[in-house]
XYZ file of C-alpha atoms in Angstrom:
352
model
C 0.000 0.000 0.000
C 1.049 3.606 -0.475
C 1.672 5.717 2.618
C -1.480 6.870 4.387
C -1.766 10.666 4.226
C -2.199 12.803 7.357
C -5.857 12.969 8.307
C -6.331 9.221 7.817
C -7.838 7.204 10.656
C -5.920 4.584 12.625
C -8.115 2.040 14.379
C -6.785 0.765 17.704
C -8.171 -2.431 19.202
C -7.870 -2.049 22.970
C -8.234 1.002 25.168
C -5.329 0.838 27.617
C -2.203 2.895 28.164
C -0.378 1.450 25.156
C -3.182 2.643 22.908
C -3.123 6.002 24.689
C 0.573 6.560 23.969
C 0.167 5.261 20.426
C -2.697 7.701 19.787
C -0.606 10.586 21.095
C 2.198 9.732 18.663
C -0.314 9.340 15.826
C -1.766 12.789 16.539
C 1.734 14.283 16.360
C 1.976 12.965 12.795
C -1.472 14.287 11.870
C -3.523 11.086 12.131
C -6.891 10.552 13.825
C -7.428 7.515 16.047
C -10.586 5.508 16.603
C -10.416 3.199 19.638
C -12.528 0.040 19.919
C -12.731 -1.750 23.267
C -15.217 -3.373 25.643
C -16.417 -1.485 28.700
C -13.671 -0.595 31.164
C -11.159 2.077 32.068
C -10.384 2.920 28.431
C -7.806 5.669 28.874
C -6.865 5.626 25.182
C -10.298 7.066 24.390
C -9.398 10.253 26.283
C -6.858 11.221 23.612
C -8.568 9.821 20.502
C -10.968 11.320 17.995
C -13.541 8.519 18.288
C -14.339 5.678 20.656
C -16.537 2.625 20.172
C -17.394 0.638 23.286
C -18.592 -2.809 22.254
C -17.835 -6.478 22.834
C -15.083 -8.177 20.847
C -17.621 -10.563 19.307
C -20.107 -7.829 18.311
C -19.609 -8.345 14.588
C -21.905 -5.496 13.532
C -20.090 -2.957 15.748
C -16.679 -4.244 14.683
C -17.499 -3.967 10.974
C -18.857 -0.437 11.444
C -15.640 0.445 13.254
C -13.541 -0.987 10.408
C -15.456 1.106 7.841
C -14.219 4.244 9.634
C -10.558 3.160 9.613
C -7.792 3.244 7.030
C -5.629 0.804 9.017
C -6.293 -1.188 12.202
C -3.738 -2.239 14.815
C -3.654 -3.656 18.371
C -2.533 -2.450 21.750
C -3.659 -5.662 23.424
C -2.573 -9.146 22.324
C -5.643 -10.969 23.657
C -8.099 -9.557 21.120
C -10.056 -12.624 19.898
C -8.895 -13.649 16.434
C -12.166 -15.097 15.065
C -14.039 -11.756 14.808
C -11.052 -10.177 13.046
C -11.268 -12.722 10.229
C -14.576 -11.104 9.201
C -12.835 -7.785 8.520
C -10.916 -6.803 5.356
C -7.541 -8.407 6.071
C -5.593 -5.683 4.277
C -6.684 -3.264 7.022
C -4.998 -5.260 9.815
C -1.395 -4.463 10.732
C 0.097 -6.688 11.919
C -2.025 -9.528 10.573
C -4.047 -11.727 12.965
C -1.565 -14.614 12.620
C 0.698 -12.818 15.118
C -2.141 -12.674 17.653
C -3.022 -16.320 17.058
C 0.540 -17.417 17.842
C 1.101 -15.131 20.830
C -2.211 -15.977 22.525
C -1.268 -19.611 23.153
C 1.945 -20.190 25.097
C 2.472 -23.700 23.710
C 1.857 -22.609 20.124
C 4.164 -19.621 20.701
C 7.026 -21.791 22.004
C 6.697 -24.227 19.114
C 6.632 -21.383 16.604
C 9.831 -19.932 18.059
C 11.477 -23.371 18.084
C 10.655 -23.718 14.382
C 12.415 -20.356 13.836
C 15.540 -21.677 15.584
C 14.918 -20.297 19.072
C 15.259 -22.023 22.422
C 12.612 -21.727 25.144
C 12.998 -23.257 28.587
C 12.159 -27.004 28.678
C 8.362 -27.313 28.716
C 5.433 -29.654 28.317
C 1.763 -28.974 27.609
C -0.654 -29.852 30.414
C -4.256 -30.134 29.245
C -5.827 -32.178 32.076
C -5.500 -32.432 35.856
C -4.036 -35.939 35.682
C -1.187 -34.784 33.397
C 0.414 -32.339 35.816
C 2.241 -34.866 38.003
C 3.809 -36.451 34.931
C 4.847 -33.048 33.588
C 6.552 -32.168 36.873
C 8.355 -35.510 36.879
C 9.487 -35.053 33.276
C 10.672 -31.425 33.515
C 11.677 -31.438 37.192
C 11.503 -28.768 39.867
C 11.592 -25.886 40.387
C 9.197 -25.001 37.621
C 6.342 -22.693 36.703
C 2.851 -23.704 35.642
C 1.270 -21.110 33.346
C -2.111 -20.888 31.694
C -1.828 -21.358 27.942
C -4.018 -18.310 27.323
C -4.823 -14.901 28.845
C -2.042 -14.657 31.447
C -0.033 -11.429 31.797
C 1.828 -9.463 34.493
C 2.293 -12.606 36.577
C -1.382 -13.607 36.451
C -2.256 -17.223 35.708
C 1.047 -18.594 37.035
C 1.933 -20.967 39.862
C 5.431 -21.646 41.181
C 6.073 -25.349 41.759
C 9.091 -26.036 43.950
C 8.198 -29.637 44.837
C 5.803 -32.335 43.749
C 3.545 -31.415 46.650
C 2.986 -27.933 45.181
C 1.288 -29.524 42.167
C -1.333 -31.293 44.241
C -4.795 -29.789 44.149
C -4.184 -27.516 41.151
C -7.056 -27.634 38.682
C -6.138 -27.226 35.028
C -8.488 -24.814 33.181
C -10.285 -25.904 30.019
C -7.885 -23.901 27.862
C -4.941 -25.841 29.304
C -1.575 -24.925 30.792
C 2.125 -25.285 30.100
C 4.650 -26.414 32.683
C 8.168 -25.111 32.147
C 11.471 -25.315 33.963
C 12.565 -22.381 36.089
C 16.017 -21.515 34.769
C 19.035 -19.979 36.437
C 19.801 -16.745 34.582
C 21.864 -13.604 35.057
C 19.217 -11.141 33.920
C 16.158 -10.624 31.746
C 16.121 -8.503 28.608
C 13.870 -7.834 25.663
C 14.490 -7.320 21.968
C 12.166 -4.694 20.514
C 12.094 -4.288 16.756
C 10.041 -2.435 14.208
C 9.394 -3.917 10.760
C 8.107 -1.748 7.939
C 5.787 -2.715 5.125
C 8.838 -3.049 2.867
C 10.458 -5.579 5.223
C 13.016 -3.196 6.723
C 13.826 -4.064 10.355
C 15.309 -1.782 12.998
C 16.111 -2.513 16.655
C 16.223 -0.415 19.801
C 18.867 -0.978 22.469
C 17.988 -3.763 24.900
C 17.510 -2.841 28.538
C 18.008 -4.963 31.608
C 14.501 -5.682 32.911
C 13.606 -6.343 36.532
C 10.224 -7.729 37.597
C 8.394 -7.599 40.907
C 5.745 -10.298 41.424
C 5.627 -10.873 37.676
C 5.155 -7.178 36.814
C 7.865 -5.204 35.043
C 9.171 -2.697 37.566
C 12.478 -1.341 36.233
C 14.454 -1.022 32.985
C 17.997 0.269 32.661
C 20.739 1.034 30.156
C 23.436 -0.011 29.832
C 22.490 -3.635 30.286
C 25.064 -6.074 31.727
C 27.810 -7.307 29.411
C 26.150 -10.703 29.004
C 23.221 -9.047 27.211
C 25.557 -7.474 24.677
C 27.223 -10.849 24.138
C 23.874 -12.512 23.380
C 22.199 -9.673 21.529
C 23.150 -10.689 18.000
C 21.665 -14.163 18.466
C 18.517 -12.823 20.125
C 18.012 -10.174 17.445
C 18.517 -12.767 14.727
C 15.725 -14.872 16.197
C 13.405 -11.874 16.571
C 13.957 -10.913 12.930
C 13.202 -14.491 11.801
C 9.980 -14.501 13.823
C 8.917 -11.166 12.338
C 9.652 -12.368 8.812
C 7.829 -15.667 9.322
C 4.749 -13.754 10.497
C 4.945 -11.182 7.687
C 4.909 -8.738 10.571
C 4.229 -4.994 10.303
C 4.886 -2.728 13.287
C 6.626 -3.114 16.648
C 7.286 -6.649 17.927
C 8.870 -7.641 21.253
C 10.572 -10.872 22.293
C 11.604 -11.346 25.926
C 14.667 -13.397 26.892
C 16.602 -14.801 29.831
C 20.364 -14.254 29.575
C 21.850 -17.564 30.739
C 25.372 -18.981 30.742
C 24.310 -21.108 27.762
C 22.955 -18.220 25.695
C 19.624 -16.425 25.307
C 16.518 -18.400 26.258
C 13.210 -17.233 24.801
C 10.498 -16.397 27.342
C 7.548 -14.866 25.463
C 6.592 -12.495 22.670
C 4.235 -9.538 22.421
C 2.828 -8.527 19.004
C 2.566 -4.861 19.969
C 4.434 -1.998 21.579
C 5.828 -3.076 24.942
C 6.264 -1.818 28.493
C 10.028 -2.366 28.350
C 10.165 0.111 25.461
C 8.455 3.046 27.168
C 11.862 4.646 27.776
C 12.175 5.214 24.013
C 9.760 8.173 24.228
C 12.538 10.353 25.654
C 15.501 7.989 25.333
C 15.571 7.221 21.589
C 15.590 9.351 18.471
C 12.252 7.772 17.488
C 10.017 6.107 20.073
C 8.459 2.678 19.699
C 5.033 4.330 19.477
C 5.946 6.684 16.641
C 7.721 3.933 14.715
C 4.735 1.635 15.085
C 2.551 4.355 13.559
C 5.101 4.929 10.808
C 5.264 1.224 9.988
C 1.523 0.509 9.823
C 0.931 3.686 7.799
C 3.599 2.793 5.239
C 5.944 5.643 6.188
C 9.770 5.562 6.379
C 10.983 4.189 9.713
C 12.633 6.538 12.196
C 16.088 6.273 13.750
C 16.031 3.890 16.726
C 19.367 4.915 18.290
C 19.447 5.882 21.971
C 20.151 9.528 22.718
C 22.251 8.643 25.782
C 24.372 5.739 27.021
C 22.495 5.698 30.331
C 18.782 5.526 31.032
C 16.453 4.315 33.784
C 12.704 3.726 33.632
C 10.538 2.811 36.618
C 6.919 1.732 36.417
C 4.537 3.396 38.855
C 2.472 0.584 40.319
C -0.719 1.100 42.309
C -0.653 4.093 44.643
C 2.944 4.982 43.701
C 1.500 7.178 40.964
C -0.683 9.352 43.162
C 1.878 11.901 44.420
C 2.691 13.693 41.172
C 4.500 16.571 42.896
C 6.992 14.176 44.481
C 7.848 12.599 41.127
C 8.252 16.014 39.502
C 10.481 17.312 42.304
C 13.357 15.744 40.378
C 13.667 18.120 37.444
C 15.231 15.386 35.279
C 12.241 13.059 35.609
C 9.912 12.513 32.642
C 6.598 11.483 34.221
C 3.828 9.733 32.317
C 0.527 9.063 34.091
C -2.054 7.005 32.250
C -5.234 8.614 33.567
C -6.613 5.454 35.135
C -9.406 6.005 37.628
C -8.442 3.520 40.344
C -4.950 2.885 41.736
C -5.324 -0.802 42.584
C -2.457 -2.898 43.908
C -0.456 -4.368 41.024
C -1.949 -2.003 38.445
C 0.326 -0.030 36.110
C -0.619 3.609 36.619
C 2.301 5.340 34.898
C 6.051 5.394 34.469
C 9.006 7.698 35.034
C 12.085 7.907 32.790
C 15.469 9.451 33.475
C 17.832 9.918 30.516
C 21.536 10.480 31.022
């Protein structure tokens, strides 16, 4: 397709903070955004030209939404795929195949293995009576994860002994049991792929999690990340090519003594890339807009050798004056109405 001119409408499926920051970047380039999401705290709607609140499976509402859009993208990887297949496929960027793969942890791991990647040892667990055998086969410690819908540490159970597996009920959608690996640090590879197949990467931060939620990113990352970056980027590029991907794609890794181990992928802009708003020449949000609209990609280089980003979780976000007391802090609050425990309310970035 030719580049979409300013004034065109970008449809965003999902109404959270990723859609909010994407819409703000789109507006800077002269685009309108139309957000589609079910009822909820849809903060992306606050900064968009139009908002449709309807269920994912409301085919009539979804088709009407698509008629108003020149391109449609996602800020949420758990958008059901089936309703999207009823829309003109040329509107969707990236295509729904990326969602289909990323929504099922077993399918995702197998897809990455086919591309030459290495996840932690794992086995699918579809029924209650299969869990004990999975633990025996993979060993302990391990982690049991739901195959679908888990994020930010939700839908996960640590299993440190066979006794921990007793009494766990496997949901209808199944689970995956995987080994808990020894690793030096976690990092992510964030790329953008244009409609012409060009791929660019941002620097990879060291990522720290608290109770399964990303809490902290920093540059420079430890030396081991730099040593494993070429291999990890090569895998990410292969995954993007295999999916025919358009836009920003993220793969998360464990840096181990035996090389990078794939953890999971996100077919969208990613929390570990929020620092790029101030810390890179072109942010992940702007480059995602550029890619899906058929525009030239922006420079992904970091503007400084050092950078720190902290997520504001729960009530941490409420005291804005305290965060702004440091004149170097770039504060982003997402406009969410309720500061619940474990909820991402904003982030703060320091560059240099």
